[in-house]
Amino acid sequence: MVLTNETDFPSEEYQFDLSTYLADRKARVEAALEASLPVTYPEKIYEAMRYSLLAGGKRLRPILGLATCELAGGTVEMAMPTACALEMIHTMSLIHDDLPSMDNDDYRRGKPTNHKVYGEDIAILAGDGLLAYAFEYVAAQTRGVSADRVVKAIAHLARAVGAAGLVGGQVVDLDSEGKPDIDVETLTFIHTHKTGALLEACVVCGAVLAGASDTDLERLSRYARNIGLAFQIIDDILDITQTQEQLGKTAGKDLQAQKATYPSIWGLEESQKQAQKLVREAKAELAPFGSAALPLIAIADFITTRSH
Amino acid sequence: MVLTNETDFPSEEYQFDLSTYLADRKARVEAALEASLPVTYPEKIYEAMRYSLLAGGKRLRPILGLATCELAGGTVEMAMPTACALEMIHTMSLIHDDLPSMDNDDYRRGKPTNHKVYGEDIAILAGDGLLAYAFEYVAAQTRGVSADRVVKAIAHLARAVGAAGLVGGQVVDLDSEGKPDIDVETLTFIHTHKTGALLEACVVCGAVLAGASDTDLERLSRYARNIGLAFQIIDDILDITQTQEQLGKTAGKDLQAQKATYPSIWGLEESQKQAQKLVREAKAELAPFGSAALPLIAIADFITTRSH
């Protein structure tokens, strides 16, 4: 996919082959993830952790972390342990969300969910293990970055997962189940916390490791919050318009669970429009970075045009 | 309780009032924990986290962390955020261990377990939230300590919780249920990981924050491994000899669950003897620290003489 010029960039600069970029980064992330977690005794827990961690997926979160580290003048190597940690945390959240006492999902990324394969007890522990390992991995494996930046990245990462982020979003989400009449503020709280906080951490942590200024971190945060919300609106839309095979997970679940979604509040067309507006604003935040921001711009566009 | 001289210290030095020391430290830890986690929206998750975090207990882990930080020349203030994090992690492990799909416990510290009060979904998330917050708290709240020491402490802490520590121990423990014939090596693996790893992290992290040498860290690690195992042997003994009221949790569970324990392998008397030997060896590691080690020596003695 070669994106063409929109407004902020002269056309000769805004030639960016996102497919090649994503394929390259995904391959590097996969290799790093594969190497991050060797199997040792007790094998069962490492296998359970690897089962979900290495189950594919777009690897969007680690790729965002690598991209902002480079954008802010750092290298892929500096951010790779944090990129792996971001995927470990994301995976942990999926394993726990899928549990019978939570969303009770049988399929994820086209495969049986972790607890379906390893049992509920091991699935809970695999999530705990991945969450703890994420922090160990950043703290013990990051090279070429000053310790104060590593500490700052860990603080951001941890805040994004906890009650002030992902966990808080999931609590309100569970509370809203069977209440199709919740307002758009509650729905937005859910998504800015359940999905948005970690996406924001991806973008911020990469830039923190490279030593970005506070002004740049704020711009990148706003970019991330916008694409995070756009990402979720599109997810809601796809849940309605796509089949299980295309999604690799149970389709139409939101409708079945009588969950409020953006399409259920705004309708499909308005939801699509809002997602595009968010992406437009996200890209505007990147203007000061010039061509260094091309990957992030292309990723923002990719989010609104993706079909799964 | 004023302990009297044994071998390594002249009697005038080895006068240490452990009860007063523990009461003072416990009060400071309680105050720090209380302040560490204010309630905000969504209240339910913060309340669930606080319900278990502030449910009392001996606070032995944070107290150990504070003690080794002082032993190694640091201050209580330097180690307090890490001390709180140690208790958050310990609490998280109890909440998840008590879940129906794990040990299925209804009582903990004399109160209904977290999932009995808040439901299984919230209990899982409260554990996740506490685990993440522990790392955020160390990274964001530690003062007067260089960032490289904070990173090192976080790496130790995280390793102690993950598959190489607590989680790995719990997996083997679950696997051993209903197998009263497991060998002493497996039993020791369970305890050195499920309980020992975090106790070791308490001792090591406190000293790391104060900038202890590698030699001192190794001595303190050996001390911690020994008292960790002794602690568990005594726990097994108390499970048999004490009532539910004295323990504040369901008594006799190990027998009911047909779990192998040290008393079931060695008998009560030999178990008591082994625990005392471990404590003796633990104390010997502390000789080079002189009177600065008095709190740790007294804590080691306390472990073998405690009755709940």
mmCIF file of C-alpha atoms in Angstrom, chain B residues 38-303:
data_model
loop_
_atom_site.group_PDB
_atom_site.id
_atom_site.type_symbol
_atom_site.label_atom_id
_atom_site.label_comp_id
_atom_site.label_asym_id
_atom_site.label_seq_id
_atom_site.Cartn_x
_atom_site.Cartn_y
_atom_site.Cartn_z
ATOM 1 C CA PRO B 38 -6.717 6.724 47.051
ATOM 2 C CA VAL B 39 -10.170 5.809 45.764
ATOM 3 C CA THR B 40 -11.269 7.367 42.481
ATOM 4 C CA TYR B 41 -13.554 6.432 39.569
ATOM 5 C CA PRO B 42 -14.279 3.574 38.971
ATOM 6 C CA GLU B 43 -14.520 3.244 42.772
ATOM 7 C CA LYS B 44 -15.302 -0.480 42.794
ATOM 8 C CA ILE B 45 -11.859 -1.554 41.631
ATOM 9 C CA TYR B 46 -10.004 0.736 44.042
ATOM 10 C CA GLU B 47 -12.194 -0.499 46.892
ATOM 11 C CA ALA B 48 -11.511 -4.108 45.944
ATOM 12 C CA MET B 49 -7.765 -3.438 45.803
ATOM 13 C CA ARG B 50 -7.854 -1.637 49.157
ATOM 14 C CA TYR B 51 -10.052 -4.315 50.757
ATOM 15 C CA SER B 52 -7.265 -6.870 50.461
ATOM 16 C CA LEU B 53 -4.267 -4.526 50.631
ATOM 17 C CA LEU B 54 -5.417 -2.991 53.921
ATOM 18 C CA ALA B 55 -6.672 -6.230 55.507
ATOM 19 C CA GLY B 56 -3.873 -6.328 58.049
ATOM 20 C CA GLY B 57 -1.355 -9.111 58.255
ATOM 21 C CA LYS B 58 2.122 -8.988 59.727
ATOM 22 C CA ARG B 59 3.547 -6.776 56.946
ATOM 23 C CA LEU B 60 6.666 -8.880 57.218
ATOM 24 C CA ARG B 61 7.678 -8.349 53.585
ATOM 25 C CA PRO B 62 7.716 -4.545 53.611
ATOM 26 C CA ILE B 63 9.364 -4.581 57.045
ATOM 27 C CA LEU B 64 12.135 -6.812 55.673
ATOM 28 C CA GLY B 65 12.645 -4.428 52.768
ATOM 29 C CA LEU B 66 12.934 -1.429 55.070
ATOM 30 C CA ALA B 67 15.264 -3.326 57.414
ATOM 31 C CA THR B 68 17.774 -4.332 54.727
ATOM 32 C CA CYS B 69 17.774 -0.859 53.237
ATOM 33 C CA GLU B 70 18.790 0.520 56.643
ATOM 34 C CA LEU B 71 21.230 -2.346 57.199
ATOM 35 C CA ALA B 72 22.980 -1.393 53.952
ATOM 36 C CA GLY B 73 23.201 2.279 54.919
ATOM 37 C CA GLY B 74 19.970 3.588 53.391
ATOM 38 C CA THR B 75 16.881 5.114 55.008
ATOM 39 C CA VAL B 76 13.306 3.993 55.570
ATOM 40 C CA GLU B 77 12.141 6.771 53.229
ATOM 41 C CA MET B 78 14.260 5.474 50.336
ATOM 42 C CA ALA B 79 12.694 2.023 50.589
ATOM 43 C CA MET B 80 9.092 2.852 51.528
ATOM 44 C CA PRO B 81 7.612 2.873 47.979
ATOM 45 C CA THR B 82 9.294 -0.477 47.301
ATOM 46 C CA ALA B 83 8.082 -1.778 50.670
ATOM 47 C CA CYS B 84 4.522 -0.853 49.691
ATOM 48 C CA ALA B 85 5.029 -2.490 46.294
ATOM 49 C CA LEU B 86 6.151 -5.705 47.985
ATOM 50 C CA GLU B 87 2.922 -5.802 49.970
ATOM 51 C CA MET B 88 0.860 -4.983 46.849
ATOM 52 C CA ILE B 89 2.476 -7.913 45.049
ATOM 53 C CA HIS B 90 2.016 -10.229 48.020
ATOM 54 C CA THR B 91 -1.651 -9.180 48.245
ATOM 55 C CA MET B 92 -2.156 -9.743 44.528
ATOM 56 C CA SER B 93 -0.762 -13.262 44.850
ATOM 57 C CA LEU B 94 -3.151 -14.017 47.721
ATOM 58 C CA ILE B 95 -6.186 -12.683 45.814
ATOM 59 C CA HIS B 96 -5.395 -14.806 42.749
ATOM 60 C CA ASP B 97 -4.406 -17.900 44.801
ATOM 61 C CA ASP B 98 -7.738 -17.777 46.618
ATOM 62 C CA LEU B 99 -9.803 -17.840 43.391
ATOM 63 C CA PRO B 100 -12.198 -20.758 42.808
ATOM 64 C CA SER B 101 -10.085 -22.064 39.913
ATOM 65 C CA MET B 102 -6.973 -22.017 42.137
ATOM 66 C CA ASP B 103 -6.999 -22.870 45.870
ATOM 67 C CA ASN B 104 -10.683 -21.932 46.244
ATOM 68 C CA ASP B 105 -10.429 -20.297 49.655
ATOM 69 C CA ASP B 106 -13.332 -18.492 51.328
ATOM 70 C CA TYR B 107 -11.387 -16.816 54.144
ATOM 71 C CA ARG B 108 -8.139 -14.917 54.325
ATOM 72 C CA ARG B 109 -6.788 -12.994 57.277
ATOM 73 C CA GLY B 110 -10.072 -13.680 59.046
ATOM 74 C CA LYS B 111 -12.193 -12.007 56.357
ATOM 75 C CA PRO B 112 -14.057 -13.314 53.302
ATOM 76 C CA THR B 113 -11.700 -13.524 50.330
ATOM 77 C CA ASN B 114 -11.749 -10.838 47.643
ATOM 78 C CA HIS B 115 -13.823 -12.783 45.100
ATOM 79 C CA LYS B 116 -16.360 -13.665 47.811
ATOM 80 C CA VAL B 117 -16.997 -9.950 48.308
ATOM 81 C CA TYR B 118 -16.478 -8.469 44.837
ATOM 82 C CA GLY B 119 -16.955 -11.411 42.478
ATOM 83 C CA GLU B 120 -14.421 -13.360 40.494
ATOM 84 C CA ASP B 121 -14.035 -10.867 37.657
ATOM 85 C CA ILE B 122 -13.250 -7.940 39.949
ATOM 86 C CA ALA B 123 -10.937 -10.083 42.082
ATOM 87 C CA ILE B 124 -8.877 -11.018 39.031
ATOM 88 C CA LEU B 125 -8.732 -7.372 37.971
ATOM 89 C CA ALA B 126 -7.915 -6.179 41.506
ATOM 90 C CA GLY B 127 -4.915 -8.526 41.437
ATOM 91 C CA ASP B 128 -3.851 -7.262 38.024
ATOM 92 C CA GLY B 129 -4.300 -3.693 39.189
ATOM 93 C CA LEU B 130 -2.191 -4.231 42.319
ATOM 94 C CA LEU B 131 0.564 -5.939 40.339
ATOM 95 C CA ALA B 132 0.775 -3.124 37.806
ATOM 96 C CA TYR B 133 0.495 -0.460 40.489
ATOM 97 C CA ALA B 134 3.380 -1.983 42.437
ATOM 98 C CA PHE B 135 5.731 -1.230 39.548
ATOM 99 C CA GLU B 136 4.234 2.191 38.911
ATOM 100 C CA TYR B 137 4.644 3.012 42.588
ATOM 101 C CA VAL B 138 8.321 2.073 42.742
ATOM 102 C CA ALA B 139 9.106 3.824 39.463
ATOM 103 C CA ALA B 140 7.147 7.011 40.126
ATOM 104 C CA GLN B 141 7.469 7.446 43.928
ATOM 105 C CA THR B 142 10.998 6.427 44.886
ATOM 106 C CA ARG B 143 13.008 9.475 46.053
ATOM 107 C CA GLY B 144 16.673 9.960 46.894
ATOM 108 C CA VAL B 145 17.810 6.844 45.030
ATOM 109 C CA SER B 146 19.702 6.840 41.728
ATOM 110 C CA ALA B 147 17.677 5.606 38.745
ATOM 111 C CA ASP B 148 20.035 2.694 38.058
ATOM 112 C CA ARG B 149 19.305 1.289 41.534
ATOM 113 C CA VAL B 150 15.568 1.717 40.992
ATOM 114 C CA VAL B 151 15.802 -0.188 37.690
ATOM 115 C CA LYS B 152 17.760 -2.972 39.397
ATOM 116 C CA ALA B 153 15.195 -3.216 42.196
ATOM 117 C CA ILE B 154 12.332 -3.376 39.670
ATOM 118 C CA ALA B 155 14.085 -6.199 37.788
ATOM 119 C CA HIS B 156 14.452 -8.211 41.027
ATOM 120 C CA LEU B 157 10.892 -7.513 42.084
ATOM 121 C CA ALA B 158 9.415 -8.510 38.730
ATOM 122 C CA ARG B 159 11.484 -11.678 38.504
ATOM 123 C CA ALA B 160 10.281 -12.734 41.948
ATOM 124 C CA VAL B 161 6.618 -12.583 40.848
ATOM 125 C CA GLY B 162 6.820 -14.134 37.400
ATOM 126 C CA ALA B 163 7.192 -17.661 36.067
ATOM 127 C CA ALA B 164 10.759 -17.768 37.439
ATOM 128 C CA GLY B 165 9.355 -17.066 40.917
ATOM 129 C CA LEU B 166 5.947 -16.971 42.551
ATOM 130 C CA VAL B 167 3.897 -17.903 39.468
ATOM 131 C CA GLY B 168 6.185 -20.867 38.708
ATOM 132 C CA GLY B 169 5.861 -22.073 42.299
ATOM 133 C CA GLN B 170 2.081 -21.828 42.185
ATOM 134 C CA VAL B 171 1.963 -23.826 38.922
ATOM 135 C CA VAL B 172 3.944 -26.707 40.448
ATOM 136 C CA ASP B 173 1.836 -26.437 43.608
ATOM 137 C CA LEU B 174 -1.416 -26.768 41.646
ATOM 138 C CA ASP B 175 0.117 -29.669 39.741
ATOM 139 C CA SER B 176 0.993 -31.435 42.982
ATOM 140 C CA GLU B 177 -2.477 -31.257 44.483
ATOM 141 C CA GLY B 178 -3.933 -34.670 45.266
ATOM 142 C CA LYS B 179 -0.435 -36.141 44.996
ATOM 143 C CA PRO B 180 0.591 -36.659 48.630
ATOM 144 C CA ASP B 181 3.628 -38.666 47.465
ATOM 145 C CA ILE B 182 5.634 -35.853 45.808
ATOM 146 C CA ASP B 183 9.301 -35.757 46.771
ATOM 147 C CA VAL B 184 10.995 -33.225 48.986
ATOM 148 C CA GLU B 185 12.767 -31.605 45.981
ATOM 149 C CA THR B 186 9.425 -30.768 44.354
ATOM 150 C CA LEU B 187 8.038 -29.525 47.653
ATOM 151 C CA THR B 188 11.097 -27.340 48.117
ATOM 152 C CA PHE B 189 10.810 -26.024 44.542
ATOM 153 C CA ILE B 190 7.239 -25.010 45.303
ATOM 154 C CA HIS B 191 8.145 -23.150 48.461
ATOM 155 C CA THR B 192 11.384 -21.524 47.299
ATOM 156 C CA HIS B 193 9.378 -20.130 44.389
ATOM 157 C CA LYS B 194 5.869 -19.590 45.736
ATOM 158 C CA THR B 195 6.962 -17.977 49.013
ATOM 159 C CA GLY B 196 10.750 -17.781 48.968
ATOM 160 C CA ALA B 197 11.299 -15.730 45.822
ATOM 161 C CA LEU B 198 9.291 -12.756 47.058
ATOM 162 C CA LEU B 199 10.866 -12.864 50.539
ATOM 163 C CA GLU B 200 14.265 -12.869 48.851
ATOM 164 C CA ALA B 201 13.199 -9.912 46.715
ATOM 165 C CA CYS B 202 12.172 -7.997 49.866
ATOM 166 C CA VAL B 203 15.608 -8.416 51.360
ATOM 167 C CA VAL B 204 17.537 -7.873 48.122
ATOM 168 C CA CYS B 205 15.520 -4.866 46.883
ATOM 169 C CA GLY B 206 15.940 -2.986 50.154
ATOM 170 C CA ALA B 207 19.694 -3.495 49.992
ATOM 171 C CA VAL B 208 19.870 -2.685 46.258
ATOM 172 C CA LEU B 209 18.204 0.687 46.883
ATOM 173 C CA ALA B 210 20.878 1.471 49.478
ATOM 174 C CA GLY B 211 23.646 0.500 47.055
ATOM 175 C CA ALA B 212 24.848 -2.692 48.787
ATOM 176 C CA SER B 213 27.834 -4.546 47.263
ATOM 177 C CA ASP B 214 27.325 -7.793 45.342
ATOM 178 C CA THR B 215 28.920 -9.745 48.188
ATOM 179 C CA ASP B 216 26.468 -8.267 50.670
ATOM 180 C CA LEU B 217 23.557 -8.923 48.306
ATOM 181 C CA GLU B 218 24.605 -12.583 48.087
ATOM 182 C CA ARG B 219 24.783 -12.921 51.875
ATOM 183 C CA LEU B 220 21.371 -11.317 52.232
ATOM 184 C CA SER B 221 19.962 -13.573 49.491
ATOM 185 C CA ARG B 222 21.130 -16.663 51.372
ATOM 186 C CA TYR B 223 19.663 -15.283 54.599
ATOM 187 C CA ALA B 224 16.360 -14.702 52.809
ATOM 188 C CA ARG B 225 16.244 -18.105 51.128
ATOM 189 C CA ASN B 226 16.793 -19.790 54.469
ATOM 190 C CA ILE B 227 14.213 -17.853 56.431
ATOM 191 C CA GLY B 228 11.799 -18.197 53.495
ATOM 192 C CA LEU B 229 11.970 -21.964 53.641
ATOM 193 C CA ALA B 230 11.865 -21.986 57.444
ATOM 194 C CA PHE B 231 8.810 -19.726 57.268
ATOM 195 C CA GLN B 232 7.056 -22.248 55.036
ATOM 196 C CA ILE B 233 7.967 -25.269 57.149
ATOM 197 C CA ILE B 234 6.527 -23.467 60.164
ATOM 198 C CA ASP B 235 3.425 -22.606 58.127
ATOM 199 C CA ASP B 236 2.927 -26.296 57.357
ATOM 200 C CA ILE B 237 3.369 -27.144 61.033
ATOM 201 C CA LEU B 238 0.896 -24.443 62.122
ATOM 202 C CA ASP B 239 -1.663 -25.650 59.570
ATOM 203 C CA ILE B 240 -1.731 -28.944 61.480
ATOM 204 C CA THR B 241 -1.404 -27.724 65.047
ATOM 205 C CA GLN B 242 -3.469 -24.519 65.093
ATOM 206 C CA THR B 243 -7.176 -23.733 64.800
ATOM 207 C CA GLN B 244 -8.842 -21.566 62.177
ATOM 208 C CA GLU B 245 -9.397 -18.795 64.698
ATOM 209 C CA GLN B 246 -5.709 -18.644 65.585
ATOM 210 C CA LEU B 247 -4.622 -18.669 61.927
ATOM 211 C CA GLY B 248 -7.250 -16.293 60.548
ATOM 212 C CA LYS B 249 -7.681 -18.657 57.612
ATOM 213 C CA THR B 250 -9.078 -22.132 57.018
ATOM 214 C CA ALA B 251 -7.020 -24.596 59.078
ATOM 215 C CA GLY B 252 -6.177 -28.168 58.138
ATOM 216 C CA LYS B 253 -6.574 -27.366 54.430
ATOM 217 C CA ASP B 254 -3.376 -29.129 53.440
ATOM 218 C CA LEU B 255 -4.530 -32.394 54.965
ATOM 219 C CA GLN B 256 -7.987 -32.069 53.396
ATOM 220 C CA ALA B 257 -6.456 -31.341 49.995
ATOM 221 C CA GLN B 258 -4.084 -34.293 50.394
ATOM 222 C CA LYS B 259 -1.172 -31.952 49.922
ATOM 223 C CA ALA B 260 2.343 -33.066 50.654
ATOM 224 C CA THR B 261 3.890 -30.905 53.377
ATOM 225 C CA TYR B 262 7.168 -31.008 55.298
ATOM 226 C CA PRO B 263 5.459 -32.565 58.320
ATOM 227 C CA SER B 264 3.862 -35.197 56.045
ATOM 228 C CA ILE B 265 7.302 -36.101 54.660
ATOM 229 C CA TRP B 266 9.547 -35.542 57.685
ATOM 230 C CA GLY B 267 7.148 -35.654 60.621
ATOM 231 C CA LEU B 268 6.498 -32.733 62.979
ATOM 232 C CA GLU B 269 9.639 -33.048 65.101
ATOM 233 C CA GLU B 270 12.115 -33.277 62.219
ATOM 234 C CA SER B 271 10.337 -30.398 60.446
ATOM 235 C CA GLN B 272 10.748 -28.252 63.542
ATOM 236 C CA LYS B 273 14.439 -29.228 63.694
ATOM 237 C CA GLN B 274 15.051 -28.411 60.012
ATOM 238 C CA ALA B 275 13.373 -25.021 60.392
ATOM 239 C CA GLN B 276 15.621 -24.214 63.319
ATOM 240 C CA LYS B 277 18.730 -25.273 61.382
ATOM 241 C CA LEU B 278 17.752 -23.020 58.482
ATOM 242 C CA VAL B 279 17.264 -20.082 60.820
ATOM 243 C CA ARG B 280 20.646 -20.742 62.496
ATOM 244 C CA GLU B 281 22.370 -20.716 59.104
ATOM 245 C CA ALA B 282 20.453 -17.604 58.073
ATOM 246 C CA LYS B 283 21.699 -15.767 61.131
ATOM 247 C CA ALA B 284 25.278 -16.869 60.490
ATOM 248 C CA GLU B 285 25.166 -15.033 57.137
ATOM 249 C CA LEU B 286 24.539 -11.801 59.021
ATOM 250 C CA ALA B 287 27.613 -11.956 61.277
ATOM 251 C CA PRO B 288 29.705 -9.547 59.131
ATOM 252 C CA PHE B 289 27.066 -6.813 59.501
ATOM 253 C CA GLY B 290 27.454 -6.634 63.291
ATOM 254 C CA SER B 291 24.758 -4.937 65.296
ATOM 255 C CA ALA B 292 23.231 -3.376 62.168
ATOM 256 C CA ALA B 293 21.772 -6.827 61.539
ATOM 257 C CA LEU B 294 19.912 -7.073 64.845
ATOM 258 C CA PRO B 295 16.442 -6.545 63.334
ATOM 259 C CA LEU B 296 17.041 -9.258 60.721
ATOM 260 C CA ILE B 297 18.359 -11.660 63.363
ATOM 261 C CA ALA B 298 15.371 -11.050 65.585
ATOM 262 C CA ILE B 299 13.000 -11.516 62.630
ATOM 263 C CA ALA B 300 14.664 -14.848 61.833
ATOM 264 C CA ASP B 301 14.129 -15.993 65.426
ATOM 265 C CA PHE B 302 10.570 -14.711 65.369
ATOM 266 C CA ILE B 303 9.761 -16.912 62.363
#
